[in-house]
PDB file of C-alpha atoms in Angstrom:
ATOM      1  CA  UNK I   1      33.590   3.815   0.220  1.00 39.00           C
ATOM      2  CA  UNK I   2      35.959   4.370   3.128  1.00 40.00           C
ATOM      3  CA  UNK I   3      37.290   1.542   5.238  1.00 40.00           C
ATOM      4  CA  UNK I   4      35.225   2.726   8.200  1.00 51.00           C
ATOM      5  CA  UNK I   5      32.069   2.727   6.084  1.00 53.00           C
ATOM      6  CA  UNK I   6      32.840  -0.728   4.724  1.00 57.00           C
ATOM      7  CA  UNK I   7      33.370  -2.088   8.238  1.00 72.00           C
ATOM      8  CA  UNK I   8      30.265  -0.440   9.728  1.00 83.00           C
ATOM      9  CA  UNK I   9      27.373  -2.736  10.716  1.00 91.00           C
ATOM     10  CA  UNK I  10      24.392  -2.922   8.361  1.00 95.00           C
ATOM     11  CA  UNK I  11      21.625  -0.643   9.588  1.00 97.00           C
ATOM     12  CA  UNK I  12      18.242  -2.395   9.627  1.00 98.00           C
ATOM     13  CA  UNK I  13      14.731  -1.108  10.351  1.00 98.00           C
ATOM     14  CA  UNK I  14      12.042  -3.649  11.326  1.00 97.00           C
ATOM     15  CA  UNK I  15       8.447  -2.902  10.306  1.00 97.00           C
ATOM     16  CA  UNK I  16       5.578  -5.125  11.489  1.00 95.00           C
ATOM     17  CA  UNK I  17       2.283  -4.484  13.266  1.00 93.00           C
ATOM     18  CA  UNK I  18       2.854  -7.513  15.537  1.00 93.00           C
ATOM     19  CA  UNK I  19       5.143  -6.677  18.448  1.00 94.00           C
ATOM     20  CA  UNK I  20       5.989 -10.354  18.968  1.00 93.00           C
ATOM     21  CA  UNK I  21       7.176 -10.637  15.349  1.00 93.00           C
ATOM     22  CA  UNK I  22       9.287  -7.495  15.729  1.00 94.00           C
ATOM     23  CA  UNK I  23      10.857  -8.891  18.896  1.00 95.00           C
ATOM     24  CA  UNK I  24      11.654 -12.179  17.174  1.00 93.00           C
ATOM     25  CA  UNK I  25      13.257 -10.482  14.184  1.00 94.00           C
ATOM     26  CA  UNK I  26      15.215  -8.156  16.455  1.00 95.00           C
ATOM     27  CA  UNK I  27      16.566 -11.160  18.392  1.00 95.00           C
ATOM     28  CA  UNK I  28      17.565 -12.968  15.176  1.00 94.00           C
ATOM     29  CA  UNK I  29      19.291  -9.943  13.641  1.00 95.00           C
ATOM     30  CA  UNK I  30      21.088  -8.743  16.767  1.00 93.00           C
ATOM     31  CA  UNK I  31      22.706 -12.168  17.095  1.00 93.00           C
ATOM     32  CA  UNK I  32      24.827 -11.099  14.117  1.00 93.00           C
ATOM     33  CA  UNK I  33      27.518  -8.625  15.149  1.00 91.00           C
ATOM     34  CA  UNK I  34      27.531  -7.164  11.648  1.00 94.00           C
ATOM     35  CA  UNK I  35      23.906  -5.999  11.861  1.00 96.00           C
ATOM     36  CA  UNK I  36      22.567  -3.062  13.871  1.00 96.00           C
ATOM     37  CA  UNK I  37      18.787  -2.797  14.377  1.00 97.00           C
ATOM     38  CA  UNK I  38      18.371   0.985  14.333  1.00 97.00           C
ATOM     39  CA  UNK I  39      14.622   1.151  14.834  1.00 96.00           C
ATOM     40  CA  UNK I  40      11.170  -0.390  14.615  1.00 96.00           C
ATOM     41  CA  UNK I  41       7.791   0.675  13.274  1.00 96.00           C
ATOM     42  CA  UNK I  42       4.290  -0.784  13.596  1.00 94.00           C
ATOM     43  CA  UNK I  43       2.699   0.574  10.412  1.00 94.00           C
ATOM     44  CA  UNK I  44       3.518   1.992   7.008  1.00 94.00           C
ATOM     45  CA  UNK I  45       3.301   5.666   7.969  1.00 95.00           C
ATOM     46  CA  UNK I  46       5.644   5.157  10.921  1.00 96.00           C
ATOM     47  CA  UNK I  47       8.000   3.204   8.659  1.00 96.00           C
ATOM     48  CA  UNK I  48       8.346   6.120   6.248  1.00 96.00           C
ATOM     49  CA  UNK I  49       9.131   8.473   9.123  1.00 96.00           C
ATOM     50  CA  UNK I  50      11.588   6.011  10.673  1.00 97.00           C
ATOM     51  CA  UNK I  51      13.486   5.715   7.395  1.00 97.00           C
ATOM     52  CA  UNK I  52      13.829   9.500   7.279  1.00 96.00           C
ATOM     53  CA  UNK I  53      15.079   9.533  10.861  1.00 96.00           C
ATOM     54  CA  UNK I  54      17.434   6.525  10.865  1.00 96.00           C
ATOM     55  CA  UNK I  55      18.559   6.092   7.215  1.00 96.00           C
ATOM     56  CA  UNK I  56      18.678   2.271   7.343  1.00 97.00           C
ATOM     57  CA  UNK I  57      20.469   0.210   4.719  1.00 97.00           C
ATOM     58  CA  UNK I  58      17.668  -2.375   4.723  1.00 97.00           C
ATOM     59  CA  UNK I  59      14.021  -2.202   5.779  1.00 97.00           C
ATOM     60  CA  UNK I  60      12.348  -5.488   6.761  1.00 96.00           C
ATOM     61  CA  UNK I  61       8.791  -4.648   5.697  1.00 95.00           C
ATOM     62  CA  UNK I  62       5.579  -6.441   6.638  1.00 93.00           C
ATOM     63  CA  UNK I  63       3.132  -6.491   3.733  1.00 89.00           C
ATOM     64  CA  UNK I  64      -0.242  -6.439   5.512  1.00 87.00           C
ATOM     65  CA  UNK I  65      -0.610  -3.655   8.063  1.00 89.00           C
ATOM     66  CA  UNK I  66      -3.430  -1.305   9.107  1.00 85.00           C
ATOM     67  CA  UNK I  67      -3.528   2.150   7.535  1.00 88.00           C
ATOM     68  CA  UNK I  68      -0.730   2.562   4.998  1.00 89.00           C
ATOM     69  CA  UNK I  69       0.149  -0.919   3.755  1.00 89.00           C
ATOM     70  CA  UNK I  70       3.614  -2.311   3.281  1.00 92.00           C
ATOM     71  CA  UNK I  71       3.164  -1.973  -0.472  1.00 93.00           C
ATOM     72  CA  UNK I  72       2.390   1.764  -0.243  1.00 94.00           C
ATOM     73  CA  UNK I  73       5.143   2.356   2.300  1.00 95.00           C
ATOM     74  CA  UNK I  74       7.652   0.510   0.123  1.00 95.00           C
ATOM     75  CA  UNK I  75       6.871   2.663  -2.904  1.00 95.00           C
ATOM     76  CA  UNK I  76       7.351   5.828  -0.840  1.00 96.00           C
ATOM     77  CA  UNK I  77      10.573   4.653   0.802  1.00 96.00           C
ATOM     78  CA  UNK I  78      12.143   3.549  -2.493  1.00 94.00           C
ATOM     79  CA  UNK I  79      11.213   6.865  -4.104  1.00 94.00           C
ATOM     80  CA  UNK I  80      12.480   9.035  -1.245  1.00 94.00           C
ATOM     81  CA  UNK I  81      15.576   7.234   0.073  1.00 95.00           C
ATOM     82  CA  UNK I  82      18.468   4.904  -0.720  1.00 94.00           C
ATOM     83  CA  UNK I  83      17.161   2.246   1.682  1.00 96.00           C
ATOM     84  CA  UNK I  84      16.443  -1.180   0.220  1.00 95.00           C
ATOM     85  CA  UNK I  85      13.226  -2.935   1.218  1.00 95.00           C
ATOM     86  CA  UNK I  86      13.012  -6.658   1.966  1.00 94.00           C
ATOM     87  CA  UNK I  87       9.350  -7.689   2.217  1.00 91.00           C
ATOM     88  CA  UNK I  88       8.208 -10.280   4.759  1.00 89.00           C
ATOM     89  CA  UNK I  89       4.806 -11.906   5.128  1.00 83.00           C
ATOM     90  CA  UNK I  90       3.080 -14.901   6.681  1.00 76.00           C
ATOM     91  CA  UNK I  91       1.162 -15.533   3.443  1.00 67.00           C
ATOM     92  CA  UNK I  92       2.781 -17.020   0.341  1.00 58.00           C
ATOM     93  CA  UNK I  93       0.667 -14.924  -2.036  1.00 62.00           C
ATOM     94  CA  UNK I  94       1.599 -14.477  -5.689  1.00 62.00           C
ATOM     95  CA  UNK I  95      -0.447 -11.266  -5.868  1.00 69.00           C
ATOM     96  CA  UNK I  96       1.352  -9.771  -2.856  1.00 74.00           C
ATOM     97  CA  UNK I  97       4.717 -10.810  -4.249  1.00 74.00           C
ATOM     98  CA  UNK I  98       4.125  -9.130  -7.584  1.00 75.00           C
ATOM     99  CA  UNK I  99       2.797  -5.921  -5.993  1.00 81.00           C
ATOM    100  CA  UNK I 100       5.743  -5.655  -3.576  1.00 85.00           C
ATOM    101  CA  UNK I 101       8.313  -6.126  -6.328  1.00 79.00           C
ATOM    102  CA  UNK I 102       6.512  -3.596  -8.545  1.00 80.00           C
ATOM    103  CA  UNK I 103       6.559  -1.145  -5.615  1.00 88.00           C
ATOM    104  CA  UNK I 104      10.343  -1.457  -5.547  1.00 87.00           C
ATOM    105  CA  UNK I 105      11.050  -4.131  -2.952  1.00 89.00           C
ATOM    106  CA  UNK I 106      14.432  -5.804  -3.416  1.00 85.00           C
ATOM    107  CA  UNK I 107      13.161  -9.166  -2.234  1.00 84.00           C
ATOM    108  CA  UNK I 108      10.431 -11.179  -0.573  1.00 84.00           C
ATOM    109  CA  UNK I 109      10.673 -13.670   2.305  1.00 85.00           C
ATOM    110  CA  UNK I 110       8.232 -15.637   4.413  1.00 83.00           C
ATOM    111  CA  UNK I 111       8.247 -15.062   8.158  1.00 83.00           C
ATOM    112  CA  UNK I 112       8.717 -18.768   8.808  1.00 82.00           C
ATOM    113  CA  UNK I 113      11.908 -18.907   6.755  1.00 83.00           C
ATOM    114  CA  UNK I 114      14.879 -20.077   8.891  1.00 87.00           C
ATOM    115  CA  UNK I 115      16.750 -17.399  10.922  1.00 90.00           C
ATOM    116  CA  UNK I 116      19.950 -18.027   8.983  1.00 88.00           C
ATOM    117  CA  UNK I 117      18.165 -17.431   5.690  1.00 86.00           C
ATOM    118  CA  UNK I 118      16.703 -14.152   6.992  1.00 91.00           C
ATOM    119  CA  UNK I 119      20.115 -12.870   8.090  1.00 93.00           C
ATOM    120  CA  UNK I 120      21.655 -13.930   4.785  1.00 89.00           C
ATOM    121  CA  UNK I 121      18.823 -12.239   2.885  1.00 89.00           C
ATOM    122  CA  UNK I 122      19.395  -8.970   4.746  1.00 94.00           C
ATOM    123  CA  UNK I 123      23.079  -9.047   3.812  1.00 92.00           C
ATOM    124  CA  UNK I 124      22.381  -9.915   0.183  1.00 87.00           C
ATOM    125  CA  UNK I 125      19.731  -7.202  -0.053  1.00 91.00           C
ATOM    126  CA  UNK I 126      22.231  -4.634   1.224  1.00 92.00           C
ATOM    127  CA  UNK I 127      24.605  -5.741  -1.565  1.00 86.00           C
ATOM    128  CA  UNK I 128      21.932  -5.033  -4.162  1.00 82.00           C
ATOM    129  CA  UNK I 129      20.787  -8.593  -4.866  1.00 79.00           C
ATOM    130  CA  UNK I 130      17.192  -9.600  -5.531  1.00 77.00           C
ATOM    131  CA  UNK I 131      16.256 -12.083  -2.812  1.00 80.00           C
ATOM    132  CA  UNK I 132      13.137 -14.226  -3.122  1.00 78.00           C
ATOM    133  CA  UNK I 133      12.087 -17.124  -0.896  1.00 70.00           C
ATOM    134  CA  UNK I 134      12.413 -20.415  -2.758  1.00 63.00           C
ATOM    135  CA  UNK I 135       8.681 -21.088  -2.546  1.00 61.00           C
ATOM    136  CA  UNK I 136       7.856 -17.607  -3.808  1.00 63.00           C
ATOM    137  CA  UNK I 137      10.458 -17.767  -6.579  1.00 67.00           C
ATOM    138  CA  UNK I 138       8.542 -20.561  -8.292  1.00 65.00           C
ATOM    139  CA  UNK I 139       5.313 -18.551  -8.169  1.00 63.00           C
ATOM    140  CA  UNK I 140       6.932 -15.413  -9.537  1.00 65.00           C
ATOM    141  CA  UNK I 141       8.667 -17.200 -12.395  1.00 67.00           C
ATOM    142  CA  UNK I 142       5.580 -19.196 -13.359  1.00 66.00           C
ATOM    143  CA  UNK I 143       3.379 -16.088 -13.342  1.00 65.00           C
ATOM    144  CA  UNK I 144       5.808 -14.064 -15.464  1.00 61.00           C
ATOM    145  CA  UNK I 145       6.128 -16.792 -18.088  1.00 64.00           C
ATOM    146  CA  UNK I 146       2.393 -17.533 -18.241  1.00 64.00           C
ATOM    147  CA  UNK I 147       1.692 -13.866 -18.971  1.00 61.00           C
ATOM    148  CA  UNK I 148       4.079 -14.048 -21.938  1.00 57.00           C
ATOM    149  CA  UNK I 149       1.993 -16.803 -23.515  1.00 57.00           C
ATOM    150  CA  UNK I 150       5.022 -18.939 -24.398  1.00 55.00           C
ATOM    151  CA  UNK I 151       6.909 -16.319 -26.381  1.00 59.00           C
ATOM    152  CA  UNK I 152      10.699 -16.131 -26.405  1.00 71.00           C
ATOM    153  CA  UNK I 153      11.377 -19.868 -26.089  1.00 77.00           C
ATOM    154  CA  UNK I 154      13.932 -20.112 -28.905  1.00 82.00           C
ATOM    155  CA  UNK I 155      15.862 -17.031 -27.747  1.00 83.00           C
ATOM    156  CA  UNK I 156      15.957 -18.390 -24.209  1.00 84.00           C
ATOM    157  CA  UNK I 157      17.259 -21.765 -25.404  1.00 86.00           C
ATOM    158  CA  UNK I 158      20.023 -20.039 -27.348  1.00 87.00           C
ATOM    159  CA  UNK I 159      21.099 -18.059 -24.296  1.00 89.00           C
ATOM    160  CA  UNK I 160      21.143 -21.141 -22.092  1.00 91.00           C
ATOM    161  CA  UNK I 161      23.177 -22.946 -24.761  1.00 91.00           C
ATOM    162  CA  UNK I 162      26.007 -20.460 -24.151  1.00 93.00           C
ATOM    163  CA  UNK I 163      26.365 -21.558 -20.511  1.00 94.00           C
ATOM    164  CA  UNK I 164      29.058 -23.989 -19.407  1.00 95.00           C
ATOM    165  CA  UNK I 165      28.044 -27.101 -17.485  1.00 93.00           C
ATOM    166  CA  UNK I 166      29.028 -25.462 -14.181  1.00 95.00           C
ATOM    167  CA  UNK I 167      27.197 -22.253 -15.052  1.00 95.00           C
ATOM    168  CA  UNK I 168      24.073 -24.288 -15.819  1.00 92.00           C
ATOM    169  CA  UNK I 169      24.318 -25.925 -12.415  1.00 92.00           C
ATOM    170  CA  UNK I 170      24.574 -22.507 -10.770  1.00 93.00           C
ATOM    171  CA  UNK I 171      21.617 -21.249 -12.834  1.00 92.00           C
ATOM    172  CA  UNK I 172      19.602 -24.275 -11.729  1.00 87.00           C
ATOM    173  CA  UNK I 173      20.310 -23.462  -8.098  1.00 88.00           C
ATOM    174  CA  UNK I 174      19.385 -19.817  -8.573  1.00 85.00           C
ATOM    175  CA  UNK I 175      16.108 -20.773 -10.278  1.00 82.00           C
ATOM    176  CA  UNK I 176      15.218 -22.997  -7.318  1.00 79.00           C
ATOM    177  CA  UNK I 177      15.691 -20.056  -4.931  1.00 76.00           C
ATOM    178  CA  UNK I 178      18.897 -21.337  -3.331  1.00 80.00           C
ATOM    179  CA  UNK I 179      21.483 -18.963  -1.862  1.00 80.00           C
ATOM    180  CA  UNK I 180      25.066 -18.815  -3.108  1.00 85.00           C
ATOM    181  CA  UNK I 181      26.173 -20.709  -0.012  1.00 83.00           C
ATOM    182  CA  UNK I 182      23.586 -23.451  -0.595  1.00 86.00           C
ATOM    183  CA  UNK I 183      24.554 -23.723  -4.247  1.00 91.00           C
ATOM    184  CA  UNK I 184      28.228 -23.930  -3.271  1.00 93.00           C
ATOM    185  CA  UNK I 185      27.503 -26.698  -0.793  1.00 94.00           C
ATOM    186  CA  UNK I 186      25.665 -28.690  -3.447  1.00 93.00           C
ATOM    187  CA  UNK I 187      28.436 -28.225  -6.019  1.00 95.00           C
ATOM    188  CA  UNK I 188      31.315 -28.484  -3.512  1.00 95.00           C
ATOM    189  CA  UNK I 189      32.670 -25.035  -4.347  1.00 95.00           C
ATOM    190  CA  UNK I 190      32.936 -21.829  -2.332  1.00 93.00           C
ATOM    191  CA  UNK I 191      30.218 -19.170  -2.234  1.00 87.00           C
ATOM    192  CA  UNK I 192      32.750 -16.800  -3.792  1.00 89.00           C
ATOM    193  CA  UNK I 193      33.215 -19.143  -6.740  1.00 95.00           C
ATOM    194  CA  UNK I 194      29.446 -19.384  -7.106  1.00 92.00           C
ATOM    195  CA  UNK I 195      29.293 -15.593  -7.253  1.00 89.00           C
ATOM    196  CA  UNK I 196      31.913 -15.555 -10.023  1.00 93.00           C
ATOM    197  CA  UNK I 197      29.966 -18.137 -12.044  1.00 94.00           C
ATOM    198  CA  UNK I 198      26.750 -16.223 -11.402  1.00 91.00           C
ATOM    199  CA  UNK I 199      28.238 -13.063 -12.866  1.00 91.00           C
ATOM    200  CA  UNK I 200      28.897 -15.022 -16.054  1.00 94.00           C
ATOM    201  CA  UNK I 201      25.362 -16.432 -15.976  1.00 93.00           C
ATOM    202  CA  UNK I 202      23.927 -12.908 -15.726  1.00 90.00           C
ATOM    203  CA  UNK I 203      26.109 -11.706 -18.604  1.00 92.00           C
ATOM    204  CA  UNK I 204      25.382 -14.632 -20.938  1.00 93.00           C
ATOM    205  CA  UNK I 205      21.648 -14.713 -20.225  1.00 91.00           C
ATOM    206  CA  UNK I 206      21.275 -10.943 -20.273  1.00 87.00           C
ATOM    207  CA  UNK I 207      19.699 -11.115 -16.808  1.00 82.00           C
ATOM    208  CA  UNK I 208      19.886  -8.350 -14.202  1.00 72.00           C
ATOM    209  CA  UNK I 209      18.900 -10.452 -11.181  1.00 74.00           C
ATOM    210  CA  UNK I 210      18.173 -13.950  -9.922  1.00 78.00           C
ATOM    211  CA  UNK I 211      14.456 -13.780 -10.732  1.00 76.00           C
ATOM    212  CA  UNK I 212      15.226 -13.101 -14.390  1.00 79.00           C
ATOM    213  CA  UNK I 213      17.505 -16.142 -14.489  1.00 85.00           C
ATOM    214  CA  UNK I 214      14.566 -18.265 -13.341  1.00 82.00           C
ATOM    215  CA  UNK I 215      12.271 -16.646 -15.894  1.00 80.00           C
ATOM    216  CA  UNK I 216      14.672 -17.382 -18.769  1.00 86.00           C
ATOM    217  CA  UNK I 217      14.991 -21.023 -17.728  1.00 85.00           C
ATOM    218  CA  UNK I 218      11.233 -21.393 -17.446  1.00 80.00           C
ATOM    219  CA  UNK I 219      10.700 -19.549 -20.736  1.00 81.00           C
ATOM    220  CA  UNK I 220      12.909 -22.152 -22.418  1.00 79.00           C
ATOM    221  CA  UNK I 221      10.728 -24.908 -20.996  1.00 74.00           C
ATOM    222  CA  UNK I 222      13.480 -26.147 -18.710  1.00 71.00           C
ATOM    223  CA  UNK I 223      12.652 -26.801 -15.072  1.00 60.00           C
ATOM    224  CA  UNK I 224      15.517 -26.414 -12.581  1.00 50.00           C
ATOM    225  CA  UNK I 225      16.067 -30.160 -12.461  1.00 42.00           C
ATOM    226  CA  UNK I 226      16.347 -30.398 -16.256  1.00 46.00           C
ATOM    227  CA  UNK I 227      18.876 -27.624 -16.950  1.00 46.00           C
TER     228      UNK I 227
END
């Protein structure tokens, strides 16, 4: 990546059938000089066309829309472009969450999440992270483990046993849905140091993303507060 490309603002497309919601998200994102809102769309079909026209880094995608839904639009966008999709909804629905992630969404937020969390989620999504609202993280992890029927407990315990005390603390924060900055604040370390510890957590647990960290902890029968 060239220096110019690295310094360029993140290109974001906002997709929602409610104009007031689009205006609010546009206001929140444009307050960050490192983010450029390159377009908006009011339904799934328009979103697919807008991605082709604007080539955004991140698409903020409403889940429930008339015509082509956010789930269908996400699947098409992920298959046809390099844009990452960050789903947003007013409803904390486990079914919606699972369908959006299966369609290829990189994360899932609630529309009433704080502005700072939304901006941070956009940046993390652009970096390739899986971002899930703390409330939704618990649902996703619980659902995944319940479907396994309790299998894999011993293997999960062995993996967690390889973590250092600090790495366990970072894993606990990840499982609760906290951001690197929030975890750093709790542990009195920098977000960069959290990222370094998290890389070790991923490697030792054999996890590819933050959701899988939560699943492994839950599979072992360890809630975030008990790790």
